[in-house]
PDB file of C-alpha atoms in Angstrom:
ATOM      1  CA  MET U 150      -6.171   6.796 -19.608  1.00 95.00           C
ATOM      2  CA  ILE U 151      -5.181   4.708 -16.608  1.00 98.00           C
ATOM      3  CA  ARG U 152      -7.317   1.696 -15.718  1.00 98.00           C
ATOM      4  CA  PHE U 153      -6.813   1.305 -11.979  1.00 98.00           C
ATOM      5  CA  TYR U 154      -7.569  -2.081 -10.392  1.00 98.00           C
ATOM      6  CA  PHE U 155      -8.457  -1.324  -6.783  1.00 98.00           C
ATOM      7  CA  HIS U 156      -9.442  -2.680  -3.411  1.00 97.00           C
ATOM      8  CA  PRO U 157      -9.519  -0.447  -0.276  1.00 97.00           C
ATOM      9  CA  THR U 158      -6.254  -1.688   1.286  1.00 97.00           C
ATOM     10  CA  PRO U 159      -2.904   0.009   1.912  1.00 97.00           C
ATOM     11  CA  ASN U 160      -1.088  -0.721  -1.342  1.00 98.00           C
ATOM     12  CA  PRO U 161      -3.891   0.459  -3.648  1.00 98.00           C
ATOM     13  CA  ALA U 162      -4.318   3.509  -1.393  1.00 98.00           C
ATOM     14  CA  LYS U 163      -0.787   4.660  -2.315  1.00 98.00           C
ATOM     15  CA  VAL U 164      -1.614   4.595  -5.989  1.00 98.00           C
ATOM     16  CA  ALA U 165      -4.955   6.364  -5.410  1.00 98.00           C
ATOM     17  CA  LEU U 166      -3.036   9.119  -3.621  1.00 98.00           C
ATOM     18  CA  PHE U 167      -0.623   9.540  -6.546  1.00 98.00           C
ATOM     19  CA  LEU U 168      -3.384   9.641  -9.128  1.00 98.00           C
ATOM     20  CA  GLU U 169      -5.246  12.275  -7.144  1.00 98.00           C
ATOM     21  CA  GLU U 170      -2.111  14.305  -6.526  1.00 98.00           C
ATOM     22  CA  ALA U 171      -1.058  14.214 -10.168  1.00 98.00           C
ATOM     23  CA  GLY U 172      -4.537  14.805 -11.553  1.00 97.00           C
ATOM     24  CA  LEU U 173      -4.192  11.881 -13.946  1.00 97.00           C
ATOM     25  CA  PRO U 174      -7.455  10.727 -15.519  1.00 97.00           C
ATOM     26  CA  TYR U 175      -8.250   7.173 -14.519  1.00 98.00           C
ATOM     27  CA  GLU U 176     -10.985   4.579 -14.621  1.00 98.00           C
ATOM     28  CA  LEU U 177     -11.495   2.731 -11.352  1.00 98.00           C
ATOM     29  CA  ILE U 178     -12.021  -0.996 -11.657  1.00 98.00           C
ATOM     30  CA  PRO U 179     -12.988  -2.582  -8.320  1.00 98.00           C
ATOM     31  CA  VAL U 180     -11.452  -5.961  -7.562  1.00 98.00           C
ATOM     32  CA  ASP U 181     -13.218  -7.539  -4.580  1.00 97.00           C
ATOM     33  CA  THR U 182     -10.446  -9.627  -3.065  1.00 96.00           C
ATOM     34  CA  SER U 183     -12.781 -11.023  -0.411  1.00 95.00           C
ATOM     35  CA  LYS U 184     -14.767 -12.612  -3.229  1.00 95.00           C
ATOM     36  CA  GLY U 185     -11.624 -13.918  -4.918  1.00 94.00           C
ATOM     37  CA  GLU U 186     -11.897 -11.741  -8.011  1.00 96.00           C
ATOM     38  CA  GLN U 187      -8.089 -11.318  -7.973  1.00 96.00           C
ATOM     39  CA  HIS U 188      -7.812 -15.006  -8.896  1.00 95.00           C
ATOM     40  CA  SER U 189      -9.846 -14.742 -12.104  1.00 95.00           C
ATOM     41  CA  LEU U 190      -8.118 -15.455 -15.393  1.00 96.00           C
ATOM     42  CA  ASP U 191      -8.994 -11.953 -16.613  1.00 96.00           C
ATOM     43  CA  PHE U 192      -7.272 -10.311 -13.671  1.00 97.00           C
ATOM     44  CA  ARG U 193      -4.325 -12.701 -13.745  1.00 97.00           C
ATOM     45  CA  ALA U 194      -3.725 -11.439 -17.290  1.00 96.00           C
ATOM     46  CA  ILE U 195      -3.200  -8.012 -15.716  1.00 97.00           C
ATOM     47  CA  ASN U 196      -1.269  -9.216 -12.683  1.00 98.00           C
ATOM     48  CA  PRO U 197       0.010 -12.789 -12.787  1.00 97.00           C
ATOM     49  CA  ASN U 198       0.647 -12.538  -9.044  1.00 96.00           C
ATOM     50  CA  GLY U 199      -3.074 -12.092  -8.339  1.00 96.00           C
ATOM     51  CA  LYS U 200      -2.716  -8.981  -6.150  1.00 97.00           C
ATOM     52  CA  VAL U 201      -3.990  -5.423  -6.173  1.00 98.00           C
ATOM     53  CA  PRO U 202      -3.145  -2.806  -7.176  1.00 98.00           C
ATOM     54  CA  ALA U 203      -2.468  -3.028 -10.867  1.00 98.00           C
ATOM     55  CA  ILE U 204      -2.869  -0.598 -13.678  1.00 98.00           C
ATOM     56  CA  VAL U 205      -3.193  -0.635 -17.443  1.00 98.00           C
ATOM     57  CA  ASP U 206      -1.955   2.492 -19.155  1.00 98.00           C
ATOM     58  CA  THR U 207      -3.740   2.789 -22.496  1.00 97.00           C
ATOM     59  CA  ASP U 208      -1.098   5.296 -23.593  1.00 96.00           C
ATOM     60  CA  GLY U 209       2.069   3.585 -22.439  1.00 96.00           C
ATOM     61  CA  PRO U 210       5.573   3.715 -23.988  1.00 95.00           C
ATOM     62  CA  SER U 211       5.428   4.206 -27.750  1.00 94.00           C
ATOM     63  CA  GLY U 212       1.645   4.663 -27.391  1.00 94.00           C
ATOM     64  CA  LEU U 213       1.179   0.985 -26.579  1.00 96.00           C
ATOM     65  CA  GLU U 214      -1.181  -0.322 -23.915  1.00 97.00           C
ATOM     66  CA  THR U 215       0.972  -1.273 -20.927  1.00 97.00           C
ATOM     67  CA  ARG U 216       0.283  -3.162 -17.719  1.00 98.00           C
ATOM     68  CA  VAL U 217       2.105  -2.447 -14.462  1.00 98.00           C
ATOM     69  CA  PHE U 218       1.628  -4.399 -11.241  1.00 98.00           C
ATOM     70  CA  ASP U 219       2.949  -4.021  -7.680  1.00 98.00           C
ATOM     71  CA  SER U 220       2.396  -0.704  -5.924  1.00 98.00           C
ATOM     72  CA  THR U 221       6.105   0.211  -5.868  1.00 98.00           C
ATOM     73  CA  ALA U 222       6.507  -0.416  -9.580  1.00 98.00           C
ATOM     74  CA  ILE U 223       3.311   1.519 -10.309  1.00 98.00           C
ATOM     75  CA  LEU U 224       4.479   4.541  -8.297  1.00 98.00           C
ATOM     76  CA  PHE U 225       7.825   4.596 -10.086  1.00 98.00           C
ATOM     77  CA  TYR U 226       6.138   4.174 -13.460  1.00 98.00           C
ATOM     78  CA  LEU U 227       3.631   6.982 -12.884  1.00 98.00           C
ATOM     79  CA  ALA U 228       6.281   9.289 -11.445  1.00 98.00           C
ATOM     80  CA  GLU U 229       8.425   8.755 -14.527  1.00 97.00           C
ATOM     81  CA  LYS U 230       5.445   9.069 -16.882  1.00 97.00           C
ATOM     82  CA  THR U 231       4.338  12.409 -15.402  1.00 98.00           C
ATOM     83  CA  GLY U 232       7.731  13.750 -14.244  1.00 97.00           C
ATOM     84  CA  LYS U 233       6.167  14.387 -10.841  1.00 98.00           C
ATOM     85  CA  PHE U 234       7.031  13.465  -7.233  1.00 98.00           C
ATOM     86  CA  GLN U 235      10.444  11.960  -8.050  1.00 97.00           C
ATOM     87  CA  GLY U 236      12.546  14.449  -6.084  1.00 96.00           C
ATOM     88  CA  SER U 237      15.673  15.921  -7.557  1.00 95.00           C
ATOM     89  CA  PRO U 238      18.240  13.794  -9.461  1.00 96.00           C
ATOM     90  CA  VAL U 239      20.616  13.984  -6.513  1.00 97.00           C
ATOM     91  CA  ASP U 240      17.889  12.460  -4.344  1.00 96.00           C
ATOM     92  CA  ARG U 241      17.504   9.390  -6.565  1.00 97.00           C
ATOM     93  CA  PRO U 242      19.588   7.012  -4.395  1.00 98.00           C
ATOM     94  CA  GLU U 243      17.626   8.006  -1.281  1.00 98.00           C
ATOM     95  CA  LEU U 244      14.349   7.657  -3.160  1.00 98.00           C
ATOM     96  CA  LEU U 245      15.233   4.139  -4.275  1.00 98.00           C
ATOM     97  CA  SER U 246      16.328   3.238  -0.739  1.00 98.00           C
ATOM     98  CA  TRP U 247      13.171   4.437   1.032  1.00 98.00           C
ATOM     99  CA  MET U 248      10.856   3.020  -1.592  1.00 98.00           C
ATOM    100  CA  LEU U 249      12.444  -0.404  -1.136  1.00 98.00           C
ATOM    101  CA  PHE U 250      12.430   0.047   2.649  1.00 98.00           C
ATOM    102  CA  VAL U 251       8.621   0.295   2.453  1.00 98.00           C
ATOM    103  CA  ALA U 252       8.289  -2.423  -0.180  1.00 98.00           C
ATOM    104  CA  THR U 253      10.430  -5.037   1.569  1.00 98.00           C
ATOM    105  CA  GLY U 254      10.186  -4.000   5.210  1.00 98.00           C
ATOM    106  CA  LEU U 255       7.497  -1.654   6.521  1.00 98.00           C
ATOM    107  CA  GLY U 256       4.790  -2.956   4.206  1.00 98.00           C
ATOM    108  CA  PRO U 257       5.125  -6.741   4.459  1.00 98.00           C
ATOM    109  CA  PHE U 258       5.947  -6.784   8.152  1.00 98.00           C
ATOM    110  CA  SER U 259       3.033  -4.492   8.934  1.00 98.00           C
ATOM    111  CA  GLY U 260       0.784  -6.731   6.871  1.00 97.00           C
ATOM    112  CA  GLN U 261       1.922  -9.855   8.687  1.00 97.00           C
ATOM    113  CA  ALA U 262       1.571  -8.129  12.048  1.00 97.00           C
ATOM    114  CA  VAL U 263      -2.048  -7.367  11.193  1.00 97.00           C
ATOM    115  CA  HIS U 264      -2.597 -10.928   9.955  1.00 95.00           C
ATOM    116  CA  PHE U 265      -1.289 -12.669  13.040  1.00 95.00           C
ATOM    117  CA  GLN U 266      -3.002 -10.264  15.446  1.00 96.00           C
ATOM    118  CA  PHE U 267      -6.409 -10.364  13.750  1.00 93.00           C
ATOM    119  CA  ALA U 268      -6.808 -13.095  11.165  1.00 90.00           C
ATOM    120  CA  ALA U 269      -4.623 -16.110  11.864  1.00 89.00           C
ATOM    121  CA  ALA U 270      -6.515 -19.217  12.996  1.00 83.00           C
ATOM    122  CA  ASP U 271      -3.409 -20.448  14.800  1.00 83.00           C
ATOM    123  CA  LYS U 272      -2.668 -17.784  17.440  1.00 84.00           C
ATOM    124  CA  SER U 273       1.052 -18.332  17.501  1.00 92.00           C
ATOM    125  CA  PRO U 274       2.631 -16.122  20.212  1.00 95.00           C
ATOM    126  CA  TYR U 275       6.012 -16.381  18.482  1.00 96.00           C
ATOM    127  CA  ALA U 276       4.720 -15.275  15.053  1.00 95.00           C
ATOM    128  CA  THR U 277       2.602 -12.530  16.569  1.00 96.00           C
ATOM    129  CA  SER U 278       5.527 -11.173  18.569  1.00 96.00           C
ATOM    130  CA  ARG U 279       7.970 -11.546  15.704  1.00 97.00           C
ATOM    131  CA  TYR U 280       5.971  -9.510  13.197  1.00 97.00           C
ATOM    132  CA  ARG U 281       4.651  -6.952  15.688  1.00 97.00           C
ATOM    133  CA  LYS U 282       8.133  -6.192  17.044  1.00 98.00           C
ATOM    134  CA  GLU U 283       9.694  -6.018  13.596  1.00 98.00           C
ATOM    135  CA  ALA U 284       6.933  -3.625  12.492  1.00 98.00           C
ATOM    136  CA  GLU U 285       7.703  -1.492  15.555  1.00 98.00           C
ATOM    137  CA  ARG U 286      11.403  -1.589  14.596  1.00 98.00           C
ATOM    138  CA  HIS U 287      10.520  -0.221  11.160  1.00 98.00           C
ATOM    139  CA  TYR U 288       8.474   2.522  12.783  1.00 98.00           C
ATOM    140  CA  GLY U 289      11.555   3.354  14.865  1.00 98.00           C
ATOM    141  CA  VAL U 290      13.699   3.632  11.747  1.00 98.00           C
ATOM    142  CA  LEU U 291      11.211   6.081  10.193  1.00 98.00           C
ATOM    143  CA  GLU U 292      10.882   8.028  13.436  1.00 98.00           C
ATOM    144  CA  ALA U 293      14.634   8.589  13.658  1.00 98.00           C
ATOM    145  CA  HIS U 294      14.923   9.477  10.004  1.00 98.00           C
ATOM    146  CA  LEU U 295      12.121  12.058  10.161  1.00 98.00           C
ATOM    147  CA  GLU U 296      13.760  14.006  13.000  1.00 98.00           C
ATOM    148  CA  GLY U 297      14.060  17.544  11.624  1.00 97.00           C
ATOM    149  CA  ARG U 298      12.688  16.510   8.216  1.00 98.00           C
ATOM    150  CA  GLU U 299       9.473  17.478   6.499  1.00 98.00           C
ATOM    151  CA  TYR U 300       9.611  14.632   3.983  1.00 98.00           C
ATOM    152  CA  LEU U 301      11.307  11.266   3.657  1.00 98.00           C
ATOM    153  CA  VAL U 302      13.548  12.229   0.759  1.00 98.00           C
ATOM    154  CA  GLY U 303      15.221  15.603   0.218  1.00 96.00           C
ATOM    155  CA  ASN U 304      13.112  18.721   0.523  1.00 95.00           C
ATOM    156  CA  ASP U 305      10.164  17.609  -1.554  1.00 96.00           C
ATOM    157  CA  TYR U 306       7.038  15.496  -1.247  1.00 98.00           C
ATOM    158  CA  THR U 307       7.682  12.303  -3.264  1.00 98.00           C
ATOM    159  CA  ILE U 308       6.375   8.857  -3.979  1.00 98.00           C
ATOM    160  CA  ALA U 309       8.336   7.673  -0.931  1.00 98.00           C
ATOM    161  CA  ASP U 310       6.003   9.667   1.291  1.00 98.00           C
ATOM    162  CA  MET U 311       2.977   8.349  -0.558  1.00 98.00           C
ATOM    163  CA  SER U 312       4.202   4.791  -0.251  1.00 98.00           C
ATOM    164  CA  ALA U 313       4.825   5.003   3.498  1.00 98.00           C
ATOM    165  CA  TRP U 314       1.528   6.871   4.047  1.00 98.00           C
ATOM    166  CA  GLY U 315      -0.420   3.917   2.679  1.00 97.00           C
ATOM    167  CA  TRP U 316       0.855   1.649   5.432  1.00 97.00           C
ATOM    168  CA  LEU U 317       1.114   4.164   8.303  1.00 98.00           C
ATOM    169  CA  ASP U 318      -2.585   4.745   7.787  1.00 97.00           C
ATOM    170  CA  ARG U 319      -3.103   1.282   9.310  1.00 97.00           C
ATOM    171  CA  ALA U 320      -1.091   1.980  12.473  1.00 98.00           C
ATOM    172  CA  SER U 321      -4.073   1.277  14.685  1.00 97.00           C
ATOM    173  CA  ARG U 322      -4.212  -2.285  13.403  1.00 97.00           C
ATOM    174  CA  VAL U 323      -0.477  -2.845  13.149  1.00 98.00           C
ATOM    175  CA  LEU U 324      -0.013  -1.635  16.717  1.00 97.00           C
ATOM    176  CA  LYS U 325      -3.117  -3.336  18.083  1.00 96.00           C
ATOM    177  CA  GLY U 326      -4.225  -2.157  21.526  1.00 96.00           C
ATOM    178  CA  GLN U 327      -2.679   1.304  21.377  1.00 93.00           C
ATOM    179  CA  ASP U 328      -5.130   4.145  22.043  1.00 94.00           C
ATOM    180  CA  ASP U 329      -2.771   6.507  20.215  1.00 97.00           C
ATOM    181  CA  PRO U 330      -0.784   4.214  17.885  1.00 97.00           C
ATOM    182  CA  LEU U 331       1.559   6.989  16.738  1.00 98.00           C
ATOM    183  CA  GLY U 332       1.907   8.503  20.207  1.00 97.00           C
ATOM    184  CA  ASN U 333       5.395   7.012  20.642  1.00 97.00           C
ATOM    185  CA  TYR U 334       6.432   8.288  17.242  1.00 98.00           C
ATOM    186  CA  PRO U 335       5.983  12.096  17.272  1.00 98.00           C
ATOM    187  CA  ASN U 336       7.969  12.667  14.082  1.00 98.00           C
ATOM    188  CA  ILE U 337       5.897  10.121  12.172  1.00 98.00           C
ATOM    189  CA  LYS U 338       2.725  11.568  13.670  1.00 98.00           C
ATOM    190  CA  ARG U 339       3.634  15.077  12.486  1.00 98.00           C
ATOM    191  CA  TRP U 340       4.622  13.881   9.024  1.00 98.00           C
ATOM    192  CA  PHE U 341       1.503  11.719   8.670  1.00 98.00           C
ATOM    193  CA  ALA U 342      -0.802  14.565   9.731  1.00 98.00           C
ATOM    194  CA  ALA U 343       0.769  16.856   7.125  1.00 98.00           C
ATOM    195  CA  ILE U 344       0.138  14.367   4.321  1.00 98.00           C
ATOM    196  CA  ASN U 345      -3.339  13.637   5.608  1.00 96.00           C
ATOM    197  CA  ALA U 346      -4.137  17.330   5.430  1.00 97.00           C
ATOM    198  CA  ARG U 347      -3.457  17.471   1.693  1.00 98.00           C
ATOM    199  CA  PRO U 348      -6.644  17.778  -0.398  1.00 98.00           C
ATOM    200  CA  ALA U 349      -5.518  14.843  -2.569  1.00 98.00           C
ATOM    201  CA  ALA U 350      -5.348  12.598   0.507  1.00 98.00           C
ATOM    202  CA  ALA U 351      -8.977  13.391   1.292  1.00 98.00           C
ATOM    203  CA  ARG U 352      -9.930  12.580  -2.300  1.00 98.00           C
ATOM    204  CA  ALA U 353      -7.884   9.370  -2.204  1.00 98.00           C
ATOM    205  CA  ARG U 354      -9.819   8.207   0.839  1.00 97.00           C
ATOM    206  CA  LEU U 355     -13.052   8.509  -1.162  1.00 97.00           C
ATOM    207  CA  VAL U 356     -11.824   6.313  -3.992  1.00 98.00           C
ATOM    208  CA  GLY U 357     -13.959   3.203  -4.207  1.00 97.00           C
ATOM    209  CA  THR U 358     -16.417   4.259  -1.490  1.00 96.00           C
ATOM    210  CA  ASP U 359     -19.270   4.127  -4.012  1.00 96.00           C
ATOM    211  CA  HIS U 360     -18.659   0.393  -4.493  1.00 95.00           C
ATOM    212  CA  SER U 361     -19.968  -2.225  -2.076  1.00 96.00           C
ATOM    213  CA  PHE U 362     -16.985  -4.402  -1.271  1.00 95.00           C
ATOM    214  CA  LYS U 363     -17.634  -7.587   0.693  1.00 90.00           C
ATOM    215  CA  ARG U 364     -17.051  -7.189   4.451  1.00 92.00           C
ATOM    216  CA  GLU U 365     -17.980 -10.609   5.835  1.00 92.00           C
ATOM    217  CA  ASN U 366     -15.035 -12.676   7.021  1.00 86.00           C
ATOM    218  CA  ASP U 367     -16.527 -16.047   6.061  1.00 89.00           C
ATOM    219  CA  ASP U 368     -14.955 -19.162   4.534  1.00 87.00           C
ATOM    220  CA  GLU U 369     -15.112 -17.710   1.016  1.00 90.00           C
ATOM    221  CA  THR U 370     -13.169 -14.656   2.218  1.00 91.00           C
ATOM    222  CA  LYS U 371     -10.509 -16.753   3.950  1.00 85.00           C
ATOM    223  CA  ARG U 372     -10.069 -18.936   0.858  1.00 89.00           C
ATOM    224  CA  ALA U 373      -9.807 -15.843  -1.327  1.00 90.00           C
ATOM    225  CA  LEU U 374      -7.368 -13.936   0.863  1.00 88.00           C
ATOM    226  CA  PHE U 375      -5.137 -16.796   1.967  1.00 88.00           C
ATOM    227  CA  PRO U 376      -4.929 -19.020  -1.134  1.00 82.00           C
ATOM    228  CA  SER U 377      -1.744 -20.735  -0.018  1.00 80.00           C
ATOM    229  CA  ASN U 378      -3.916 -22.694   2.368  1.00 77.00           C
ATOM    230  CA  TYR U 379      -6.188 -23.863  -0.449  1.00 70.00           C
ATOM    231  CA  GLN U 380      -4.358 -25.654  -3.235  1.00 61.00           C
ATOM    232  CA  ASP U 381      -7.242 -25.438  -5.705  1.00 54.00           C
ATOM    233  CA  LEU U 382      -6.775 -21.664  -5.933  1.00 47.00           C
ATOM    234  CA  ILE U 383      -3.088 -21.772  -6.713  1.00 45.00           C
ATOM    235  CA  GLY U 384      -2.508 -21.442 -10.446  1.00 47.00           C
TER     236      GLY U 384
END
């Protein structure tokens, strides 16, 4: 059984998609990051970095209970555990490359673009432009790569597609002000629509919807989400 620590944000969404695609049994454990539950000692024992997603596999290597944190690590772990969505052996270098492209580029720059356009108290034009333009550059890299391709890696649907899907789903916030945020990226738009049409994607979108996560953006939320600004939360 997989215990899946979840909040409805892009990185947990990737893992939800894999679990639904693979049909792995899992127990959903909501972690309300707006309430600061990711900073609890119990959760830090699962992920010392205090972020979602994280999983505990009760039947890990040698039958031992195993924790895995960080969405990229989780996707690799689950792909190797199940033997699914890894692509062919010859695709392994490309798979590694695109997974790290999302983990170190598309994901964090998209997240910072959203932060500085929507959440930052200090509306720095430089920071806003820096992250927005770099996110757009990453979109451009994906757009060029997907020309004539159905999937990111080889000829098969893999964890690289799942990983990128999690962040491309937030294009309307990353590219704030665009009526059709993927309109300038027809290859991404086609690819994204194909993944969205998969039954597992529809199921992944329902994960956690029966839980009432906090929505108010009050001081508690800001302290919980941006702990670097509040020294008492840094452990």
